[in-house]
mmCIF file of C-alpha atoms in Angstrom:
data_model
loop_
_atom_site.group_PDB
_atom_site.id
_atom_site.type_symbol
_atom_site.label_atom_id
_atom_site.label_comp_id
_atom_site.label_asym_id
_atom_site.label_seq_id
_atom_site.Cartn_x
_atom_site.Cartn_y
_atom_site.Cartn_z
ATOM 1 C CA MET A 1 -35.255 -13.190 -60.956
ATOM 2 C CA ASN A 2 -33.095 -15.542 -63.704
ATOM 3 C CA GLU A 3 -34.341 -18.977 -62.144
ATOM 4 C CA LYS A 4 -31.955 -20.702 -64.535
ATOM 5 C CA ARG A 5 -28.695 -19.294 -63.139
ATOM 6 C CA SER A 6 -26.905 -20.678 -65.533
ATOM 7 C CA SER A 7 -25.001 -17.988 -68.350
ATOM 8 C CA HIS A 8 -23.392 -19.768 -71.494
ATOM 9 C CA LEU A 9 -20.539 -17.130 -73.061
ATOM 10 C CA GLU A 10 -17.896 -17.242 -75.384
ATOM 11 C CA ARG A 11 -14.725 -14.688 -76.653
ATOM 12 C CA LYS A 12 -12.621 -14.672 -79.265
ATOM 13 C CA THR A 13 -9.777 -12.216 -80.323
ATOM 14 C CA GLY A 14 -6.540 -11.974 -81.218
ATOM 15 C CA GLU A 15 -4.603 -13.284 -78.613
ATOM 16 C CA THR A 16 -8.115 -16.026 -76.741
ATOM 17 C CA GLN A 17 -10.983 -18.215 -77.547
ATOM 18 C CA ILE A 18 -12.936 -19.369 -74.891
ATOM 19 C CA SER A 19 -16.264 -20.812 -73.706
ATOM 20 C CA LEU A 20 -17.514 -21.030 -70.622
ATOM 21 C CA GLN A 21 -20.821 -22.403 -69.364
ATOM 22 C CA LEU A 22 -21.984 -21.802 -66.071
ATOM 23 C CA ASP A 23 -24.770 -22.280 -63.743
ATOM 24 C CA LEU A 24 -24.611 -21.732 -59.569
ATOM 25 C CA ASP A 25 -26.858 -23.768 -58.616
ATOM 26 C CA GLY A 26 -25.394 -27.191 -59.082
ATOM 27 C CA ASN A 27 -22.921 -29.594 -58.040
ATOM 28 C CA GLY A 28 -19.514 -28.913 -58.625
ATOM 29 C CA SER A 29 -19.632 -30.689 -61.590
ATOM 30 C CA GLY A 30 -17.959 -30.030 -65.692
ATOM 31 C CA GLY A 31 -14.926 -29.866 -67.209
ATOM 32 C CA VAL A 32 -11.989 -26.813 -67.171
ATOM 33 C CA GLN A 33 -9.766 -27.167 -70.387
ATOM 34 C CA THR A 34 -7.005 -24.414 -70.643
ATOM 35 C CA GLN A 35 -3.488 -24.498 -72.212
ATOM 36 C CA VAL A 36 -2.308 -23.098 -68.840
ATOM 37 C CA PRO A 37 -2.120 -26.076 -66.561
ATOM 38 C CA PHE A 38 -1.908 -24.012 -63.619
ATOM 39 C CA MET A 39 -5.126 -21.893 -64.014
ATOM 40 C CA THR A 40 -7.026 -25.281 -64.906
ATOM 41 C CA HIS A 41 -6.620 -27.036 -61.284
ATOM 42 C CA MET A 42 -7.246 -24.023 -59.735
ATOM 43 C CA LEU A 43 -10.680 -23.804 -61.568
ATOM 44 C CA GLU A 44 -11.268 -27.424 -61.173
ATOM 45 C CA LEU A 45 -10.722 -26.603 -56.903
ATOM 46 C CA PHE A 46 -12.934 -23.042 -57.984
ATOM 47 C CA LYS A 47 -16.271 -25.431 -59.059
ATOM 48 C CA LYS A 48 -16.208 -28.452 -57.134
ATOM 49 C CA HIS A 49 -15.703 -25.549 -53.490
ATOM 50 C CA GLY A 50 -18.899 -23.317 -54.491
ATOM 51 C CA PHE A 51 -21.123 -26.142 -56.041
ATOM 52 C CA PHE A 52 -20.418 -24.804 -59.636
ATOM 53 C CA ASN A 53 -20.390 -26.371 -62.516
ATOM 54 C CA LEU A 54 -18.366 -25.216 -65.161
ATOM 55 C CA THR A 55 -17.017 -26.396 -68.170
ATOM 56 C CA ILE A 56 -14.613 -24.026 -69.148
ATOM 57 C CA ASN A 57 -12.614 -24.607 -72.561
ATOM 58 C CA GLY A 58 -9.703 -22.169 -72.954
ATOM 59 C CA GLU A 59 -6.618 -21.408 -75.536
ATOM 60 C CA GLY A 60 -4.983 -18.458 -76.366
ATOM 61 C CA ASP A 61 -1.581 -17.173 -77.266
ATOM 62 C CA VAL A 62 0.194 -19.809 -74.428
ATOM 63 C CA HIS A 63 3.385 -18.918 -76.453
ATOM 64 C CA VAL A 64 3.805 -15.656 -75.761
ATOM 65 C CA ASP A 65 3.479 -16.383 -71.871
ATOM 66 C CA ASP A 66 -0.423 -17.464 -69.342
ATOM 67 C CA HIS A 67 -1.297 -12.944 -69.317
ATOM 68 C CA HIS A 68 -3.525 -13.448 -71.851
ATOM 69 C CA LEU A 69 -5.207 -16.245 -71.175
ATOM 70 C CA THR A 70 -5.332 -15.634 -67.704
ATOM 71 C CA GLU A 71 -6.486 -12.737 -67.124
ATOM 72 C CA ASP A 72 -9.868 -12.785 -70.672
ATOM 73 C CA ILE A 73 -10.831 -15.924 -68.463
ATOM 74 C CA GLY A 74 -11.189 -13.847 -65.841
ATOM 75 C CA ILE A 75 -12.792 -11.484 -67.841
ATOM 76 C CA VAL A 76 -15.606 -14.430 -68.775
ATOM 77 C CA LEU A 77 -15.730 -15.830 -65.656
ATOM 78 C CA GLY A 78 -17.307 -12.792 -64.112
ATOM 79 C CA GLN A 79 -19.435 -11.446 -66.547
ATOM 80 C CA ALA A 80 -20.967 -14.887 -66.948
ATOM 81 C CA LEU A 81 -21.250 -14.608 -63.047
ATOM 82 C CA ARG A 82 -22.779 -11.347 -64.008
ATOM 83 C CA GLN A 83 -25.335 -12.865 -66.173
ATOM 84 C CA ALA A 84 -26.613 -15.694 -63.689
ATOM 85 C CA VAL A 85 -27.035 -13.941 -60.940
ATOM 86 C CA GLY A 86 -29.017 -11.911 -62.802
ATOM 87 C CA ASP A 87 -31.480 -9.126 -61.263
ATOM 88 C CA LYS A 88 -30.140 -10.510 -57.638
ATOM 89 C CA GLN A 89 -33.866 -10.223 -56.346
ATOM 90 C CA GLY A 90 -33.571 -12.585 -53.206
ATOM 91 C CA ILE A 91 -29.752 -13.791 -53.290
ATOM 92 C CA ARG A 92 -27.281 -13.594 -49.548
ATOM 93 C CA ARG A 93 -25.424 -11.000 -51.173
ATOM 94 C CA TYR A 94 -22.682 -10.870 -49.095
ATOM 95 C CA GLY A 95 -19.641 -13.863 -48.272
ATOM 96 C CA SER A 96 -16.761 -14.605 -46.941
ATOM 97 C CA PHE A 97 -15.146 -17.556 -45.794
ATOM 98 C CA THR A 98 -11.512 -18.705 -44.175
ATOM 99 C CA MET A 99 -9.870 -21.138 -45.388
ATOM 100 C CA PRO A 100 -6.667 -22.573 -44.162
ATOM 101 C CA MET A 101 -4.902 -25.052 -46.653
ATOM 102 C CA ASP A 102 -1.599 -26.406 -43.966
ATOM 103 C CA GLU A 103 0.822 -23.493 -43.401
ATOM 104 C CA THR A 104 -1.664 -21.147 -44.814
ATOM 105 C CA LEU A 105 -4.972 -19.022 -43.995
ATOM 106 C CA VAL A 106 -6.459 -16.964 -46.529
ATOM 107 C CA THR A 107 -9.535 -14.587 -45.962
ATOM 108 C CA VAL A 108 -12.363 -14.215 -48.886
ATOM 109 C CA ALA A 109 -14.830 -11.879 -48.419
ATOM 110 C CA VAL A 110 -17.133 -10.598 -51.270
ATOM 111 C CA ASP A 111 -20.348 -7.880 -51.965
ATOM 112 C CA LEU A 112 -22.323 -8.474 -55.117
ATOM 113 C CA SER A 113 -23.354 -5.043 -55.382
ATOM 114 C CA ASP A 114 -22.506 -3.523 -58.763
ATOM 115 C CA ARG A 115 -19.239 -1.755 -57.629
ATOM 116 C CA PRO A 116 -15.917 -3.249 -58.221
ATOM 117 C CA HIS A 117 -13.008 -3.498 -56.609
ATOM 118 C CA LEU A 118 -10.898 -6.055 -55.323
ATOM 119 C CA GLU A 119 -8.548 -5.220 -52.452
ATOM 120 C CA TRP A 120 -5.258 -7.234 -52.470
ATOM 121 C CA LYS A 121 -4.188 -7.933 -49.536
ATOM 122 C CA ALA A 122 -1.375 -10.327 -50.326
ATOM 123 C CA ASP A 123 2.148 -11.231 -50.764
ATOM 124 C CA LEU A 124 2.839 -14.289 -53.442
ATOM 125 C CA PRO A 125 6.427 -15.897 -52.158
ATOM 126 C CA ALA A 126 7.870 -17.124 -55.425
ATOM 127 C CA GLU A 127 7.294 -14.937 -58.732
ATOM 128 C CA LYS A 128 6.786 -19.114 -60.366
ATOM 129 C CA VAL A 129 4.815 -22.105 -59.359
ATOM 130 C CA GLY A 130 6.204 -24.719 -62.641
ATOM 131 C CA THR A 131 5.952 -22.978 -64.929
ATOM 132 C CA PHE A 132 3.175 -20.172 -64.063
ATOM 133 C CA ASP A 133 3.801 -16.585 -63.396
ATOM 134 C CA THR A 134 2.150 -15.785 -59.454
ATOM 135 C CA GLU A 135 1.556 -11.648 -60.909
ATOM 136 C CA ASN A 136 -1.492 -13.218 -63.001
ATOM 137 C CA VAL A 137 -3.656 -14.362 -59.994
ATOM 138 C CA HIS A 138 -3.840 -10.472 -59.011
ATOM 139 C CA GLU A 139 -4.978 -10.005 -62.913
ATOM 140 C CA PHE A 140 -7.582 -12.967 -62.265
ATOM 141 C CA PHE A 141 -8.778 -11.469 -59.513
ATOM 142 C CA TRP A 142 -9.473 -8.073 -60.765
ATOM 143 C CA LYS A 143 -10.764 -8.847 -64.195
ATOM 144 C CA LEU A 144 -13.551 -11.720 -62.392
ATOM 145 C CA ALA A 145 -14.557 -8.572 -59.790
ATOM 146 C CA LEU A 146 -14.640 -5.404 -62.658
ATOM 147 C CA GLU A 147 -16.148 -8.028 -64.617
ATOM 148 C CA ALA A 148 -18.684 -9.412 -61.733
ATOM 149 C CA ARG A 149 -19.715 -6.048 -60.651
ATOM 150 C CA MET A 150 -18.418 -6.677 -57.110
ATOM 151 C CA ASN A 151 -16.567 -5.281 -53.945
ATOM 152 C CA LEU A 152 -13.355 -8.912 -53.605
ATOM 153 C CA HIS A 153 -11.974 -8.719 -50.659
ATOM 154 C CA ILE A 154 -8.430 -11.253 -50.167
ATOM 155 C CA VAL A 155 -6.077 -11.607 -47.128
ATOM 156 C CA VAL A 156 -3.840 -14.098 -46.963
ATOM 157 C CA HIS A 157 -3.196 -13.628 -43.212
ATOM 158 C CA HIS A 158 0.010 -16.298 -43.506
ATOM 159 C CA GLY A 159 1.838 -18.822 -45.676
ATOM 160 C CA SER A 160 4.786 -19.628 -46.995
ATOM 161 C CA ASN A 161 3.877 -22.449 -50.188
ATOM 162 C CA THR A 162 2.394 -19.726 -52.910
ATOM 163 C CA HIS A 163 1.176 -23.444 -54.862
ATOM 164 C CA HIS A 164 -0.492 -23.802 -50.721
ATOM 165 C CA ILE A 165 -2.046 -19.820 -50.524
ATOM 166 C CA ILE A 166 -3.362 -19.216 -54.625
ATOM 167 C CA GLU A 167 -5.365 -22.731 -53.767
ATOM 168 C CA ALA A 168 -6.418 -21.014 -51.282
ATOM 169 C CA MET A 169 -7.715 -17.926 -52.682
ATOM 170 C CA PHE A 170 -10.236 -20.156 -55.055
ATOM 171 C CA LYS A 171 -11.434 -22.355 -52.313
ATOM 172 C CA ALA A 172 -12.773 -19.002 -50.375
ATOM 173 C CA THR A 173 -13.298 -17.119 -53.507
ATOM 174 C CA ALA A 174 -15.653 -20.303 -54.369
ATOM 175 C CA ARG A 175 -17.140 -20.722 -50.890
ATOM 176 C CA ALA A 176 -17.982 -16.718 -50.114
ATOM 177 C CA LEU A 177 -19.947 -16.881 -53.274
ATOM 178 C CA ASP A 178 -21.225 -19.291 -53.689
ATOM 179 C CA GLU A 179 -22.477 -18.384 -49.751
ATOM 180 C CA ALA A 180 -23.359 -14.757 -51.517
ATOM 181 C CA THR A 181 -25.644 -16.799 -54.644
ATOM 182 C CA GLN A 182 -27.523 -18.017 -52.255
ATOM 183 C CA ILE A 183 -31.255 -17.551 -52.491
ATOM 184 C CA ASP A 184 -32.445 -16.609 -49.011
ATOM 185 C CA PRO A 185 -36.389 -16.131 -48.997
ATOM 186 C CA ARG A 186 -36.611 -14.554 -45.773
ATOM 187 C CA ILE A 187 -35.684 -11.746 -48.204
ATOM 188 C CA GLU A 188 -38.050 -9.972 -50.129
ATOM 189 C CA GLY A 189 -36.551 -8.571 -53.326
ATOM 190 C CA ILE A 190 -33.203 -6.783 -53.412
ATOM 191 C CA MET A 191 -30.713 -7.042 -49.940
ATOM 192 C CA SER A 192 -30.539 -3.329 -49.741
ATOM 193 C CA THR A 193 -33.194 -0.726 -48.309
ATOM 194 C CA LYS A 194 -32.713 1.129 -52.338
ATOM 195 C CA GLY A 195 -34.171 -0.906 -53.415
ATOM 196 C CA SER A 196 -32.005 -1.658 -56.210
ATOM 197 C CA LEU A 197 -27.695 -2.179 -56.946
#
């Protein structure tokens, strides 16, 4: 088992440069600085509501658009999550949370199964929130699920404010991951009858 349950990763490409530190057993501290203000806001919410100590510094070719940086943050955060969880000895593996936010209700369920899948039942009413293209939200969560090698189900039950819907997604994902990554003393080894994930 990875006793520290933490990770530190860097990703440098011709499009982006990202440094990320993650500690699963935290209190929501750390700081997020990216050149995409809306994503910075969402990731601050993610660390706070998941009780993850998370520091991210990300910059990229935002003069083109926000796509590359948003996608690559999802990649690095997914890789960091997988590394911090380690061999998955004793973790609950599953987690879910239903998040109300004003008129919006979103459920997120995760399985740290080592089988990447994103199930997306969400309509975002607006194409932009401020200057941010909301289609990038799907890209972020798909790359997060892919690199963390987890099942990630996101279901929007109802909602009309796009900001609220996306914010509820990030908060609910954080809560579900907090549950799934918790060590349960009742679990011996891996939470699977197969003995491995």
